[in-house]
CSV table of C-alpha atoms in Angstrom, one decimal:
chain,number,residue,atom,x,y,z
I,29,UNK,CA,176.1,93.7,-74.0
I,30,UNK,CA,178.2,90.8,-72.4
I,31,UNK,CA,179.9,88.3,-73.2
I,32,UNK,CA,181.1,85.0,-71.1
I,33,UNK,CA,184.6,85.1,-70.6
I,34,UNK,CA,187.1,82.3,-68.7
I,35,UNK,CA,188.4,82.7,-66.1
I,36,UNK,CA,190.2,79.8,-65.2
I,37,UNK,CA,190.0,75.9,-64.9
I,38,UNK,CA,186.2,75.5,-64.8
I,39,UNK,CA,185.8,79.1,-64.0
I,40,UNK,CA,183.7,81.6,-65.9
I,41,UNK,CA,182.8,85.3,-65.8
I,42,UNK,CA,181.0,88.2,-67.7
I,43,UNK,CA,183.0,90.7,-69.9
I,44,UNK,CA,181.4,93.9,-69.9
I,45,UNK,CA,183.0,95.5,-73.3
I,46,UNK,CA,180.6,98.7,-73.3
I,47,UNK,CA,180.7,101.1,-70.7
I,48,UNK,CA,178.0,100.8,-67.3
I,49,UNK,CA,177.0,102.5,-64.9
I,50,UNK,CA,178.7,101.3,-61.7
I,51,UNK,CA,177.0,102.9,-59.2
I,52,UNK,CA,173.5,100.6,-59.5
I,53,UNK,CA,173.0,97.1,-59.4
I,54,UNK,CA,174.3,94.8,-62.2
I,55,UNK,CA,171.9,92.4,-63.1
I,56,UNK,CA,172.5,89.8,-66.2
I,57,UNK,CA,169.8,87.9,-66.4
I,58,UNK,CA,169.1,85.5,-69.4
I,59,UNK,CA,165.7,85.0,-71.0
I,60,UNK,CA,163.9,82.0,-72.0
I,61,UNK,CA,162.9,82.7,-75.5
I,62,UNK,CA,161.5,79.2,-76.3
I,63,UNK,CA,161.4,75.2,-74.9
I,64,UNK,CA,160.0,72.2,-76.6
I,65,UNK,CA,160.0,68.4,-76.0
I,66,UNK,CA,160.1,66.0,-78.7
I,67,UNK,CA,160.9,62.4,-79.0
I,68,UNK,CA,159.0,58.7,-79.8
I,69,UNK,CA,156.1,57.7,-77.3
I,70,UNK,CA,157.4,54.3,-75.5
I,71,UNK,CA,161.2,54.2,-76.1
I,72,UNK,CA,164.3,56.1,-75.0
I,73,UNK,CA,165.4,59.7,-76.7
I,74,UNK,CA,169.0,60.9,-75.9
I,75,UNK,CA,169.6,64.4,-77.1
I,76,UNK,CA,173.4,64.8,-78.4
I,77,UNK,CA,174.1,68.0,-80.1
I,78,UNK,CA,172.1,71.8,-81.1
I,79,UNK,CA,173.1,74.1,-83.6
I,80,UNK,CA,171.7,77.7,-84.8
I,81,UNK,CA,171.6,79.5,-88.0
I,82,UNK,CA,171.8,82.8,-89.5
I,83,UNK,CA,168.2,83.0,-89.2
I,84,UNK,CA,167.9,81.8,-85.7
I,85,UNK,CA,166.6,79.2,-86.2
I,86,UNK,CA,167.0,76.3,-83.9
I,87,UNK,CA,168.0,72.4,-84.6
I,88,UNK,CA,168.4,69.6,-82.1
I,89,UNK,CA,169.5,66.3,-82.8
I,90,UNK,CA,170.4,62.8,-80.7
I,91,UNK,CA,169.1,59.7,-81.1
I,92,UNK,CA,166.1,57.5,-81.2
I,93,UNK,CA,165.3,54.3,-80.2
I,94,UNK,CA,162.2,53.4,-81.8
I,95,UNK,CA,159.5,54.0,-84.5
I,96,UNK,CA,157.5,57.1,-84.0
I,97,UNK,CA,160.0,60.4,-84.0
I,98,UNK,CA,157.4,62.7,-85.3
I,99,UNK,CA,159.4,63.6,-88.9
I,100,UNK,CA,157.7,65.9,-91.1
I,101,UNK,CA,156.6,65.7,-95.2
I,102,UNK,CA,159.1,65.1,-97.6
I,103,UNK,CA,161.6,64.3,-94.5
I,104,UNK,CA,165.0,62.6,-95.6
I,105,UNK,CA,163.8,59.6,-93.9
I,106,UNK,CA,160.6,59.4,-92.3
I,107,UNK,CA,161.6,55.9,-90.7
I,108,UNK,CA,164.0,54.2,-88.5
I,109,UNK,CA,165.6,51.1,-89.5
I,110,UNK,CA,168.1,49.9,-86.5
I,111,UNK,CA,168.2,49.8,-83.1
I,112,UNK,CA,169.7,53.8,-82.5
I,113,UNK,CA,169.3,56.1,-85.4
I,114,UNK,CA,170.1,59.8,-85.5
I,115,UNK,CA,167.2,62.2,-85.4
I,116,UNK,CA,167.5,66.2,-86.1
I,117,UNK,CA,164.2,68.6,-85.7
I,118,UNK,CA,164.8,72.4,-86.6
I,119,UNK,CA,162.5,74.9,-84.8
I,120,UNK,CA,161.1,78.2,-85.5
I,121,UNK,CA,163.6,81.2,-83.5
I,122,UNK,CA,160.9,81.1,-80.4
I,123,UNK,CA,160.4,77.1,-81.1
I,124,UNK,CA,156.9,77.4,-81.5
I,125,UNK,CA,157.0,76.0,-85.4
I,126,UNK,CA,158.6,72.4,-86.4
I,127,UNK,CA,160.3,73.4,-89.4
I,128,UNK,CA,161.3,70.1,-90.2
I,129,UNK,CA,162.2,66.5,-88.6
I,130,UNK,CA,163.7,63.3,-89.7
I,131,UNK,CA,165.8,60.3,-89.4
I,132,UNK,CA,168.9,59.4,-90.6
I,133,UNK,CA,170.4,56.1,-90.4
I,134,UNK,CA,170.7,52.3,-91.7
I,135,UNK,CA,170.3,49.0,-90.0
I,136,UNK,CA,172.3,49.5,-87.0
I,137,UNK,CA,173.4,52.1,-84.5
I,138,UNK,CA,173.9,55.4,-85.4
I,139,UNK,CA,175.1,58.9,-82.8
I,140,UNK,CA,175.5,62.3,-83.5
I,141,UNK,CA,178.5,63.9,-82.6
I,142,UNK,CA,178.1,68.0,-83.7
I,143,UNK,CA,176.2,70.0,-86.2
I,144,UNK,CA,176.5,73.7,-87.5
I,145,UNK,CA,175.0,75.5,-90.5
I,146,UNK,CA,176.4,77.2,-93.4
I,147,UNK,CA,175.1,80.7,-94.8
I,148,UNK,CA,172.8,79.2,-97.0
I,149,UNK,CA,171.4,77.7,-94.2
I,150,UNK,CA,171.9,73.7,-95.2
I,151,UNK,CA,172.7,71.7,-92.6
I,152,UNK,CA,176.1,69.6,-91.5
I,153,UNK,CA,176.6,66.9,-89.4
I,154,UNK,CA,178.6,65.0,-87.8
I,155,UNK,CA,178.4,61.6,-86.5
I,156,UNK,CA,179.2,57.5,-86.5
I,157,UNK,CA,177.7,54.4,-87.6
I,158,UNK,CA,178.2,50.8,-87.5
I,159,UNK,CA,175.5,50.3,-90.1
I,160,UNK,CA,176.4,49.2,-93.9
I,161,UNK,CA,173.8,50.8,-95.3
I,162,UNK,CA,173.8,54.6,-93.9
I,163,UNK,CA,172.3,56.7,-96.4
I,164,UNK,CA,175.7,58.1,-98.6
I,165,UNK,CA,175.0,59.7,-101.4
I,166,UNK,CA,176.3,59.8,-105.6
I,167,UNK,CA,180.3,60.0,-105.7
I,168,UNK,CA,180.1,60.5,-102.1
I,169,UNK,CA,183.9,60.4,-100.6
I,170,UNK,CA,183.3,56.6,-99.2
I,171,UNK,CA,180.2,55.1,-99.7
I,172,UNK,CA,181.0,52.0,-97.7
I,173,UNK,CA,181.4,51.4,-93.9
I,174,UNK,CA,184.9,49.9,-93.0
I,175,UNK,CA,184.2,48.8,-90.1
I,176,UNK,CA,180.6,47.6,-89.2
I,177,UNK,CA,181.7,44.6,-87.1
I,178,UNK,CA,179.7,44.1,-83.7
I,179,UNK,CA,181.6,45.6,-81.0
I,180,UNK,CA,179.6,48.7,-79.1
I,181,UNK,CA,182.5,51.5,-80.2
I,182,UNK,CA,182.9,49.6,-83.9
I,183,UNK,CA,182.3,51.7,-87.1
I,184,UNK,CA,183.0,54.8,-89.1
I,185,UNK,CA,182.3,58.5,-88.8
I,186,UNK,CA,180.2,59.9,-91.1
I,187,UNK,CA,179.2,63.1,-92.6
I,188,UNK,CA,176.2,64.5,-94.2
I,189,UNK,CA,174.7,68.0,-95.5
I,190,UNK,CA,170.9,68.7,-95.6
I,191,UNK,CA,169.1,71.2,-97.1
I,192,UNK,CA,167.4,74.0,-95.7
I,193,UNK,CA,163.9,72.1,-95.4
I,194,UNK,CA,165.1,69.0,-94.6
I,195,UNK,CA,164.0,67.1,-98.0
I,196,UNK,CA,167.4,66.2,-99.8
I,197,UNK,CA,170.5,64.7,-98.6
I,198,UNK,CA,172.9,67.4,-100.3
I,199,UNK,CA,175.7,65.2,-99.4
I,200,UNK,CA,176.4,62.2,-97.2
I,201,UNK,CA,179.5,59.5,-96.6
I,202,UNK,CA,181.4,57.6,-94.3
I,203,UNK,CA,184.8,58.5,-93.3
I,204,UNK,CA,187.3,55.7,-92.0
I,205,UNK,CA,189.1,52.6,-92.4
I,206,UNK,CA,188.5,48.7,-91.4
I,207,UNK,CA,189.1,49.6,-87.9
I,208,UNK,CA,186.6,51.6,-85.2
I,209,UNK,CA,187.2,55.4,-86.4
I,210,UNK,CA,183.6,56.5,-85.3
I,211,UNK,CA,184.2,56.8,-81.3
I,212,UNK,CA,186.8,57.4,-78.8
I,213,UNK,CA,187.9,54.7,-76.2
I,214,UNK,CA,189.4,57.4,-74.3
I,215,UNK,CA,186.6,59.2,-73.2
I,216,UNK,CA,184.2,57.6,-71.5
I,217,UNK,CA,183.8,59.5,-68.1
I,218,UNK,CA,180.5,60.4,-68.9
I,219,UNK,CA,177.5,58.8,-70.4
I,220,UNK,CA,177.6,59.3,-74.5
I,221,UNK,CA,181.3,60.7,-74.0
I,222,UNK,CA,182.7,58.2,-76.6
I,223,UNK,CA,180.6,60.0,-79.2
I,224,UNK,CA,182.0,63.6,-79.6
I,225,UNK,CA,183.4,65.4,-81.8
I,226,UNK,CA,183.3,68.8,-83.8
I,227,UNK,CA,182.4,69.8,-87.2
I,228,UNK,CA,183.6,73.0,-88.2
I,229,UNK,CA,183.2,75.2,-91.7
């Protein structure tokens, strides 16, 4: 048993906590339990975030660029409607099983920022969109965008919960004001850094 531990300003190391035998070679070697690609056939995929659950199961999410994410049956949203939309798959532990896959997204650009599961195993996620029409749902906290004006960082953050097989939007809104709230100007070192954040439970 190990564990990755900092050391200091872009520094890491192991942390042994159970006793080992010092005397023969310490070798930590990670294994590659599973690896998939996925993505639309003719236009650009940027992955963003990946989450687990209590099952081990595995979701990915970024976003799409074009028609053709292979969703599955029953999917949230089985099309894409605007130039960027979010996209999440969730994989069998070893990857070898699409459990489910779908858009979600409205008539303009949308990014995902972070996502983590509960114990029930629905899905939550973080993100933005400049689109007025992202998919909120009934009493939802804001069910309009602020701020869907035409600049690249414009629009809202918004949240959403799936459920386990990816078929209902449990719960889904923006979050912001008539202003951009849904990326940071600050930083941009890297390509995609405006869009990141972290959704906790």
């Amino acid at each position: 048993n190990c564990n990755f531990r900092q050391l200091g300003q872009g520094c890491f190391g192991f942390e042994l906590p159970d006793a080992y035998d010092s005397t023969i070679e310490l070798v930590i070697d990670p294994i590659l339990v599973g690896a998939t690609m996925t993505g639309t056939v003719g236009s650009d995929n940027y992955g963003h975030t990946a989450t687990f659950d209590n099952a081990g199961n595995v979701y990915a999410s970024g976003n799409s660029f074009g028609d053709g994410y292979p969703t599955t049956t029953g999917a949230v949203q089985s099309s894409n409607f605007g130039p960027t939309t979010i996209v999440i798959s969730k994989y069998s532990p070893d990857v070898t099983d699409l459990l489910f896959a779908t858009y979600i997204g409205g008539n303009s650009d949308e990014h995902p920022f972070s996502m983590i599961c509960d114990e029930d195993l629905n899905l939550h996620v973080l993100g933005s969109s400049r689109s007025e029409n992202y998919p909120t749902t009934a009493n939802a906290f804001q069910t309009e965008n602020g701020d869907s004006g035409g600049g690249f960082f414009d629009g809202d953050i918004v949240v959403s919960k799936l459920s386990p097989d990816g078929t209902l939007l449990l719960g889904s809104t923006y979050v912001g004001g008539n202003n951009a709230d849904g990326a940071s100007y600050t930083s941009a070192m890297n390509y995609g850094d405006a869009y990141r954040g972290e959704i906790f439970l």
